[in-house]
mmCIF file of C-alpha atoms in Angstrom:
data_model
loop_
_atom_site.group_PDB
_atom_site.id
_atom_site.type_symbol
_atom_site.label_atom_id
_atom_site.label_comp_id
_atom_site.label_asym_id
_atom_site.label_seq_id
_atom_site.Cartn_x
_atom_site.Cartn_y
_atom_site.Cartn_z
ATOM 1 C CA MET H 1395 90.086 103.249 103.716
ATOM 2 C CA ALA H 1396 91.385 99.704 103.333
ATOM 3 C CA LYS H 1397 92.920 98.410 107.155
ATOM 4 C CA PRO H 1398 96.594 98.108 107.758
ATOM 5 C CA ILE H 1399 97.756 93.917 107.424
ATOM 6 C CA PRO H 1400 98.922 94.011 110.821
ATOM 7 C CA SER H 1401 102.912 91.253 110.794
ATOM 8 C CA VAL H 1402 102.842 88.525 111.864
ATOM 9 C CA ILE H 1403 106.150 87.362 113.917
ATOM 10 C CA GLN H 1404 106.387 84.123 114.658
ATOM 11 C CA ALA H 1405 108.617 82.482 117.836
ATOM 12 C CA GLU H 1406 111.972 81.788 115.334
ATOM 13 C CA GLU H 1407 111.782 84.917 113.870
ATOM 14 C CA VAL H 1408 111.026 86.845 117.578
ATOM 15 C CA GLU H 1409 114.076 84.691 118.827
ATOM 16 C CA LYS H 1410 116.683 85.528 116.719
ATOM 17 C CA LEU H 1411 115.275 89.502 116.826
ATOM 18 C CA LEU H 1412 115.281 89.738 120.975
ATOM 19 C CA HIS H 1413 118.937 89.488 122.287
ATOM 20 C CA ILE H 1414 119.125 89.536 126.671
ATOM 21 C CA THR H 1415 121.759 92.495 126.176
ATOM 22 C CA ASP H 1416 119.641 95.073 124.579
ATOM 23 C CA LEU H 1417 116.669 93.735 126.651
ATOM 24 C CA ILE H 1418 117.546 93.543 130.558
ATOM 25 C CA PRO H 1419 118.682 97.799 130.499
ATOM 26 C CA ILE H 1420 115.027 98.493 128.861
ATOM 27 C CA ILE H 1421 113.292 96.053 131.237
ATOM 28 C CA GLU H 1422 115.578 97.935 133.720
ATOM 29 C CA LYS H 1423 114.236 101.078 132.179
ATOM 30 C CA ALA H 1424 109.954 99.939 132.654
ATOM 31 C CA LEU H 1425 110.744 98.682 136.129
ATOM 32 C CA GLY H 1426 111.474 102.014 137.171
ATOM 33 C CA GLU H 1427 109.386 103.987 134.897
ATOM 34 C CA PHE H 1428 106.308 101.773 136.597
ATOM 35 C CA SER H 1429 108.044 102.158 140.150
ATOM 36 C CA LYS H 1430 107.368 106.428 140.193
ATOM 37 C CA GLY H 1431 102.975 105.802 139.711
ATOM 38 C CA GLN H 1432 101.256 108.573 137.793
ATOM 39 C CA ASP H 1433 105.450 110.245 136.943
ATOM 40 C CA GLY H 1434 106.138 107.295 135.100
ATOM 41 C CA GLY H 1435 103.483 107.760 132.406
ATOM 42 C CA VAL H 1436 102.740 103.742 133.037
ATOM 43 C CA VAL H 1437 98.999 102.748 132.884
ATOM 44 C CA GLN H 1438 98.995 98.930 133.557
ATOM 45 C CA PRO H 1439 95.886 97.657 135.130
ATOM 46 C CA VAL H 1440 95.879 93.771 136.920
ATOM 47 C CA ARG H 1441 95.960 91.751 134.804
ATOM 48 C CA SER H 1442 92.505 89.413 134.717
ATOM 49 C CA VAL H 1443 92.239 86.275 135.080
ATOM 50 C CA VAL H 1444 90.203 83.689 134.093
ATOM 51 C CA PRO H 1445 89.874 80.182 135.235
ATOM 52 C CA VAL H 1446 89.223 77.261 133.415
ATOM 53 C CA ASP H 1447 88.858 74.137 136.186
ATOM 54 C CA LYS H 1448 86.707 71.415 133.551
ATOM 55 C CA HIS H 1449 90.616 71.322 131.888
ATOM 56 C CA ASP H 1450 93.127 72.570 134.872
ATOM 57 C CA GLY H 1451 93.452 75.975 132.545
ATOM 58 C CA LEU H 1452 94.018 79.492 133.288
ATOM 59 C CA LEU H 1453 93.669 82.639 130.870
ATOM 60 C CA ILE H 1454 95.435 85.614 131.426
ATOM 61 C CA VAL H 1455 94.921 88.947 129.658
ATOM 62 C CA MET H 1456 98.381 91.376 130.403
ATOM 63 C CA PRO H 1457 97.085 95.375 129.168
ATOM 64 C CA ALA H 1458 99.509 97.919 128.849
ATOM 65 C CA TYR H 1459 100.662 101.141 128.028
ATOM 66 C CA SER H 1460 104.066 103.360 127.839
ATOM 67 C CA LEU H 1461 104.198 107.024 127.887
ATOM 68 C CA GLY H 1462 107.765 107.370 127.474
ATOM 69 C CA ASP H 1463 108.149 105.299 124.941
ATOM 70 C CA ASP H 1464 104.690 105.391 123.180
ATOM 71 C CA ALA H 1465 103.505 101.500 123.201
ATOM 72 C CA LEU H 1466 100.544 99.806 123.643
ATOM 73 C CA ALA H 1467 99.887 96.490 123.850
ATOM 74 C CA THR H 1468 98.208 93.172 126.063
ATOM 75 C CA LYS H 1469 99.677 90.042 126.294
ATOM 76 C CA LEU H 1470 97.117 87.446 126.418
ATOM 77 C CA VAL H 1471 98.838 83.806 128.051
ATOM 78 C CA CYS H 1472 96.876 80.538 128.064
ATOM 79 C CA VAL H 1473 98.501 78.544 131.515
ATOM 80 C CA TYR H 1474 98.032 75.101 131.984
ATOM 81 C CA PRO H 1475 100.643 72.803 134.248
ATOM 82 C CA ASN H 1476 99.618 69.715 133.200
ATOM 83 C CA ASN H 1477 100.250 69.943 128.975
ATOM 84 C CA LYS H 1478 102.219 67.105 128.240
ATOM 85 C CA HIS H 1479 103.278 67.096 125.030
ATOM 86 C CA ILE H 1480 103.069 71.584 124.509
ATOM 87 C CA PRO H 1481 104.605 73.624 126.095
ATOM 88 C CA SER H 1482 102.497 74.352 129.845
ATOM 89 C CA HIS H 1483 103.189 78.710 129.216
ATOM 90 C CA GLN H 1484 101.702 79.783 125.762
ATOM 91 C CA ALA H 1485 101.496 83.584 124.932
ATOM 92 C CA THR H 1486 100.371 86.024 121.977
ATOM 93 C CA ILE H 1487 101.186 89.584 122.395
ATOM 94 C CA LEU H 1488 98.698 92.587 120.294
ATOM 95 C CA LEU H 1489 100.746 95.609 119.359
ATOM 96 C CA PHE H 1490 98.740 98.357 118.605
ATOM 97 C CA GLU H 1491 98.749 102.153 116.660
ATOM 98 C CA PRO H 1492 98.771 103.727 120.277
ATOM 99 C CA THR H 1493 97.538 107.218 118.226
ATOM 100 C CA ASP H 1494 95.044 105.742 116.179
ATOM 101 C CA GLY H 1495 94.457 101.755 118.058
ATOM 102 C CA SER H 1496 95.086 99.758 113.910
ATOM 103 C CA LEU H 1497 96.888 96.384 114.983
ATOM 104 C CA LYS H 1498 100.596 96.769 113.565
ATOM 105 C CA ALA H 1499 101.308 93.250 114.939
ATOM 106 C CA ILE H 1500 100.733 89.904 116.253
ATOM 107 C CA MET H 1501 103.721 88.007 117.483
ATOM 108 C CA ASP H 1502 104.519 84.598 119.470
ATOM 109 C CA GLY H 1503 105.124 85.878 123.258
ATOM 110 C CA LEU H 1504 106.418 83.164 124.831
ATOM 111 C CA VAL H 1505 109.522 83.980 123.714
ATOM 112 C CA ILE H 1506 109.325 87.615 124.722
ATOM 113 C CA THR H 1507 107.427 86.014 128.063
ATOM 114 C CA ASP H 1508 110.171 83.757 129.187
ATOM 115 C CA MET H 1509 113.145 86.210 128.295
ATOM 116 C CA ARG H 1510 111.835 89.184 129.900
ATOM 117 C CA THR H 1511 111.277 87.628 133.055
ATOM 118 C CA ALA H 1512 114.642 86.805 132.758
ATOM 119 C CA ALA H 1513 115.800 89.418 132.151
ATOM 120 C CA ALA H 1514 114.026 91.663 135.474
ATOM 121 C CA SER H 1515 115.532 89.062 137.617
ATOM 122 C CA ALA H 1516 119.009 89.487 136.002
ATOM 123 C CA ILE H 1517 118.394 93.332 136.814
ATOM 124 C CA ALA H 1518 117.406 92.427 141.141
ATOM 125 C CA THR H 1519 120.709 90.053 140.467
ATOM 126 C CA LYS H 1520 122.827 92.732 139.827
ATOM 127 C CA TYR H 1521 121.392 95.027 142.513
ATOM 128 C CA LEU H 1522 120.322 92.368 145.759
ATOM 129 C CA ALA H 1523 122.830 89.867 144.924
ATOM 130 C CA SER H 1524 126.962 89.431 146.883
ATOM 131 C CA PRO H 1525 129.317 91.069 144.030
ATOM 132 C CA SER H 1526 131.149 87.539 144.621
ATOM 133 C CA SER H 1527 128.405 85.448 144.261
ATOM 134 C CA LYS H 1528 129.960 82.664 142.239
ATOM 135 C CA ILE H 1529 127.224 79.827 143.295
ATOM 136 C CA LEU H 1530 124.388 79.687 140.882
ATOM 137 C CA ALA H 1531 120.620 76.734 141.696
ATOM 138 C CA ILE H 1532 118.499 76.947 139.605
ATOM 139 C CA LEU H 1533 114.925 74.655 140.598
ATOM 140 C CA GLY H 1534 113.694 73.792 137.430
ATOM 141 C CA ALA H 1535 114.675 73.099 134.259
ATOM 142 C CA GLY H 1536 112.067 74.278 131.399
ATOM 143 C CA ALA H 1537 112.155 77.558 129.206
ATOM 144 C CA GLN H 1538 112.325 79.146 131.802
ATOM 145 C CA ALA H 1539 115.554 77.965 133.495
ATOM 146 C CA ARG H 1540 117.137 78.242 130.243
ATOM 147 C CA SER H 1541 116.331 81.664 129.367
ATOM 148 C CA HIS H 1542 117.337 82.836 132.915
ATOM 149 C CA TYR H 1543 120.350 81.155 133.006
ATOM 150 C CA GLN H 1544 121.351 83.327 129.893
ATOM 151 C CA ALA H 1545 120.647 85.997 131.428
ATOM 152 C CA LEU H 1546 122.310 85.569 134.653
ATOM 153 C CA LYS H 1547 125.378 84.964 133.200
ATOM 154 C CA THR H 1548 125.675 88.697 132.099
ATOM 155 C CA VAL H 1549 125.999 90.108 135.281
ATOM 156 C CA PHE H 1550 127.589 87.238 137.468
ATOM 157 C CA ASN H 1551 130.406 85.265 136.310
ATOM 158 C CA PHE H 1552 129.364 81.773 138.197
ATOM 159 C CA GLN H 1553 131.728 79.166 138.968
ATOM 160 C CA GLU H 1554 129.503 76.424 139.282
ATOM 161 C CA ILE H 1555 125.530 75.565 138.262
ATOM 162 C CA ARG H 1556 123.551 73.896 139.752
ATOM 163 C CA VAL H 1557 120.335 72.416 138.476
ATOM 164 C CA TRP H 1558 117.219 70.026 140.133
ATOM 165 C CA SER H 1559 114.255 69.198 138.519
ATOM 166 C CA ARG H 1560 111.367 66.796 139.925
ATOM 167 C CA THR H 1561 112.979 64.729 136.949
ATOM 168 C CA LEU H 1562 116.124 64.126 136.940
ATOM 169 C CA ALA H 1563 116.381 63.207 133.882
ATOM 170 C CA SER H 1564 115.502 66.886 133.183
ATOM 171 C CA ALA H 1565 117.646 68.022 135.622
ATOM 172 C CA HIS H 1566 121.105 66.626 133.505
ATOM 173 C CA LYS H 1567 119.691 67.424 129.958
ATOM 174 C CA LEU H 1568 119.794 71.484 130.344
ATOM 175 C CA ALA H 1569 123.000 71.131 133.427
ATOM 176 C CA LYS H 1570 124.505 69.517 129.927
ATOM 177 C CA GLU H 1571 122.780 71.764 128.062
ATOM 178 C CA ILE H 1572 124.783 74.549 130.081
ATOM 179 C CA GLY H 1573 128.255 72.321 130.025
ATOM 180 C CA ASP H 1574 131.577 71.375 132.361
ATOM 181 C CA THR H 1575 130.030 74.058 135.393
ATOM 182 C CA ALA H 1576 126.666 72.399 135.689
ATOM 183 C CA LYS H 1577 125.536 69.901 137.509
ATOM 184 C CA ALA H 1578 122.018 68.027 138.556
ATOM 185 C CA CYS H 1579 121.390 67.050 141.636
ATOM 186 C CA PRO H 1580 119.081 64.375 143.184
ATOM 187 C CA THR H 1581 116.788 67.310 145.636
ATOM 188 C CA ALA H 1582 116.303 70.540 146.171
ATOM 189 C CA GLU H 1583 118.190 70.724 148.902
ATOM 190 C CA GLU H 1584 121.162 70.132 147.497
ATOM 191 C CA ALA H 1585 121.249 72.210 144.796
ATOM 192 C CA VAL H 1586 120.177 74.833 146.836
ATOM 193 C CA LYS H 1587 123.402 74.555 149.742
ATOM 194 C CA ASP H 1588 126.223 77.211 150.128
ATOM 195 C CA ALA H 1589 124.462 79.283 146.383
ATOM 196 C CA ASP H 1590 124.699 83.054 146.047
ATOM 197 C CA VAL H 1591 121.460 83.247 144.079
ATOM 198 C CA ILE H 1592 118.771 80.617 143.898
ATOM 199 C CA VAL H 1593 115.720 81.286 140.603
ATOM 200 C CA THR H 1594 113.134 78.790 141.128
ATOM 201 C CA VAL H 1595 110.914 78.467 137.762
ATOM 202 C CA THR H 1596 108.655 75.859 138.335
ATOM 203 C CA ASN H 1597 105.332 74.736 138.416
ATOM 204 C CA ALA H 1598 104.940 73.913 141.877
ATOM 205 C CA THR H 1599 102.038 74.590 144.243
ATOM 206 C CA SER H 1600 103.688 73.778 147.676
ATOM 207 C CA PRO H 1601 107.009 75.114 148.453
ATOM 208 C CA VAL H 1602 110.211 73.425 146.812
ATOM 209 C CA LEU H 1603 112.402 75.415 148.898
ATOM 210 C CA CYS H 1604 112.834 75.858 152.450
ATOM 211 C CA ALA H 1605 114.432 78.899 154.609
ATOM 212 C CA LYS H 1606 117.266 75.957 156.307
ATOM 213 C CA TRP H 1607 118.690 75.092 152.370
ATOM 214 C CA VAL H 1608 119.813 78.716 152.346
ATOM 215 C CA LYS H 1609 122.431 80.495 153.280
ATOM 216 C CA LEU H 1610 122.737 84.153 154.752
ATOM 217 C CA GLY H 1611 122.532 86.598 152.403
ATOM 218 C CA ALA H 1612 121.263 84.765 149.446
ATOM 219 C CA HIS H 1613 119.290 86.392 147.232
ATOM 220 C CA ILE H 1614 116.470 84.419 145.398
ATOM 221 C CA ASN H 1615 114.736 84.688 142.087
ATOM 222 C CA ALA H 1616 111.112 83.331 142.875
ATOM 223 C CA VAL H 1617 109.641 83.228 139.637
ATOM 224 C CA GLY H 1618 107.087 80.813 139.706
ATOM 225 C CA ALA H 1619 103.680 80.168 142.181
ATOM 226 C CA CYS H 1620 101.686 83.075 140.006
ATOM 227 C CA ARG H 1621 98.177 82.277 141.783
ATOM 228 C CA PRO H 1622 97.484 83.069 145.583
ATOM 229 C CA THR H 1623 96.904 79.365 146.211
ATOM 230 C CA TRP H 1624 100.171 78.496 145.212
ATOM 231 C CA ARG H 1625 103.684 79.210 146.367
ATOM 232 C CA GLU H 1626 107.842 77.805 145.902
ATOM 233 C CA LEU H 1627 109.150 79.706 149.444
ATOM 234 C CA ASP H 1628 107.814 78.319 152.927
ATOM 235 C CA ASP H 1629 106.520 80.243 155.297
ATOM 236 C CA ASP H 1630 110.529 80.713 156.767
ATOM 237 C CA LEU H 1631 112.202 82.382 153.984
ATOM 238 C CA MET H 1632 110.140 84.553 153.239
ATOM 239 C CA LEU H 1633 109.022 85.996 156.648
ATOM 240 C CA ASN H 1634 113.264 85.775 158.033
ATOM 241 C CA ALA H 1635 113.905 86.970 154.172
ATOM 242 C CA VAL H 1636 113.836 91.155 152.622
ATOM 243 C CA VAL H 1637 110.459 90.815 150.043
ATOM 244 C CA TYR H 1638 110.869 92.644 146.511
ATOM 245 C CA VAL H 1639 108.412 92.566 143.975
ATOM 246 C CA ASP H 1640 108.427 93.827 140.783
ATOM 247 C CA SER H 1641 104.350 95.382 141.202
ATOM 248 C CA ARG H 1642 103.084 95.425 145.365
ATOM 249 C CA ASP H 1643 99.739 95.643 144.020
ATOM 250 C CA ALA H 1644 99.952 92.574 141.639
ATOM 251 C CA ALA H 1645 101.661 90.883 144.729
ATOM 252 C CA VAL H 1646 99.742 90.726 147.411
ATOM 253 C CA LYS H 1647 96.390 89.968 145.480
ATOM 254 C CA GLU H 1648 98.319 87.572 143.568
ATOM 255 C CA SER H 1649 101.473 86.200 145.057
ATOM 256 C CA GLY H 1650 100.373 82.702 147.124
ATOM 257 C CA ASP H 1651 104.046 82.984 148.249
ATOM 258 C CA VAL H 1652 103.747 86.649 149.439
ATOM 259 C CA ILE H 1653 99.922 85.881 150.799
ATOM 260 C CA LEU H 1654 100.125 82.677 152.245
ATOM 261 C CA SER H 1655 102.773 83.928 154.358
ATOM 262 C CA LYS H 1656 101.882 87.193 154.946
ATOM 263 C CA ALA H 1657 105.424 88.690 154.839
ATOM 264 C CA GLN H 1658 105.837 92.229 154.125
ATOM 265 C CA ILE H 1659 106.805 93.706 151.114
ATOM 266 C CA TYR H 1660 109.828 96.198 151.407
ATOM 267 C CA GLY H 1661 109.880 97.388 147.942
ATOM 268 C CA GLU H 1662 109.791 96.901 144.403
ATOM 269 C CA ILE H 1663 113.046 96.187 142.399
ATOM 270 C CA GLY H 1664 111.892 99.591 140.549
ATOM 271 C CA ASP H 1665 112.531 101.918 144.239
ATOM 272 C CA ILE H 1666 116.303 100.408 143.979
ATOM 273 C CA ILE H 1667 116.701 101.326 140.760
ATOM 274 C CA LEU H 1668 115.115 104.460 141.618
ATOM 275 C CA GLU H 1669 117.083 104.184 144.622
ATOM 276 C CA ARG H 1670 114.402 104.897 146.730
ATOM 277 C CA LYS H 1671 115.034 101.776 148.631
ATOM 278 C CA GLU H 1672 117.999 100.316 149.664
ATOM 279 C CA ALA H 1673 119.035 97.378 148.221
ATOM 280 C CA PHE H 1674 120.660 94.857 151.444
ATOM 281 C CA ARG H 1675 122.951 92.387 149.809
ATOM 282 C CA GLU H 1676 124.334 91.518 152.967
ATOM 283 C CA LYS H 1677 121.013 90.234 153.666
ATOM 284 C CA THR H 1678 118.950 86.786 152.656
ATOM 285 C CA THR H 1679 116.660 88.818 149.547
ATOM 286 C CA VAL H 1680 113.685 87.374 147.666
ATOM 287 C CA PHE H 1681 112.904 88.908 144.747
ATOM 288 C CA LYS H 1682 108.925 88.378 143.509
ATOM 289 C CA SER H 1683 108.506 87.935 140.421
ATOM 290 C CA LEU H 1684 104.561 87.973 138.454
ATOM 291 C CA GLY H 1685 106.317 89.555 135.964
ATOM 292 C CA MET H 1686 104.198 92.177 134.601
ATOM 293 C CA ALA H 1687 102.338 93.643 130.890
ATOM 294 C CA ILE H 1688 104.633 96.534 130.912
ATOM 295 C CA GLU H 1689 107.227 94.272 130.683
ATOM 296 C CA ASP H 1690 105.632 92.630 127.165
ATOM 297 C CA VAL H 1691 105.262 95.775 126.296
ATOM 298 C CA VAL H 1692 108.165 97.245 125.680
ATOM 299 C CA SER H 1693 109.790 93.922 124.849
ATOM 300 C CA ALA H 1694 107.123 93.316 121.458
ATOM 301 C CA LYS H 1695 108.253 97.334 120.522
ATOM 302 C CA LEU H 1696 111.796 96.812 120.677
ATOM 303 C CA VAL H 1697 110.838 93.144 118.703
ATOM 304 C CA TYR H 1698 108.519 95.306 116.146
ATOM 305 C CA GLU H 1699 111.264 98.384 115.411
ATOM 306 C CA LYS H 1700 113.474 95.188 114.866
ATOM 307 C CA TYR H 1701 111.242 93.608 112.770
ATOM 308 C CA CYS H 1702 110.920 96.658 110.643
ATOM 309 C CA GLU H 1703 114.821 97.524 110.557
ATOM 310 C CA ALA H 1704 115.198 93.516 108.746
ATOM 311 C CA LYS H 1705 112.569 94.166 106.462
ATOM 312 C CA THR H 1706 113.990 97.058 104.759
ATOM 313 C CA SER H 1707 117.539 96.398 104.840
#
């Protein structure tokens, strides 16, 4: 019997099919199910990382299965921070038929990675940021910065957006794309002054955000620094904020911000969704996001379902 030919879904098609407003509730459900442990039906080992030291790169393998969604997939990610003419992050997702293991689809994973990461940050921000939040600061000006702006504006009506990047021209470009409410800042300190919500989406390996710049009660989504020796936030900020993570097991093994500062993790963001832990809106909070395979799995299933609907309509 001939094997079915898997669908190939390119980045442009993923972009057309995947909408942040559809994705956010699906990611919120997945984060809650993950934090239930075995009762949530999520099988997700800590990702495997293959260093490619000769070329300053990493190959990351991220498999997961969701019993509730009956969805099985794995994502392959290459991270090459020094890339100049192609993205520093490249990703492909393989979506399988869970009943027999056949390959259903091969799809671009970069758009999904950007959007599901931003969706998780939007969920954390919804629960942890002050309801009166008006100023958003974005440190970084790449694809994740753009996806985070798109996601965060669905949960808060920010009146001012500030962008900082090591390359000021990149910050100006993103600010122009956002529009009249946005401005580029020459320093990270200027960008985050009095900001209610801060997003760090950089390739930094040493801190770019210091506690002394951050106002009391601000919420920070710390998205970069995905290796045990990399970090974006300084010790004072990590040690004096209430720290939430997507996965406790992953954070204590992979997050340099957590490991090097020796900060205590208060809870997973799924614990807040499940009302098992308190959301301290009045305190300075950090959501340390490493990204999880289960987010990719449920996102890929949504894309595939929309792809099939489009093919038959």
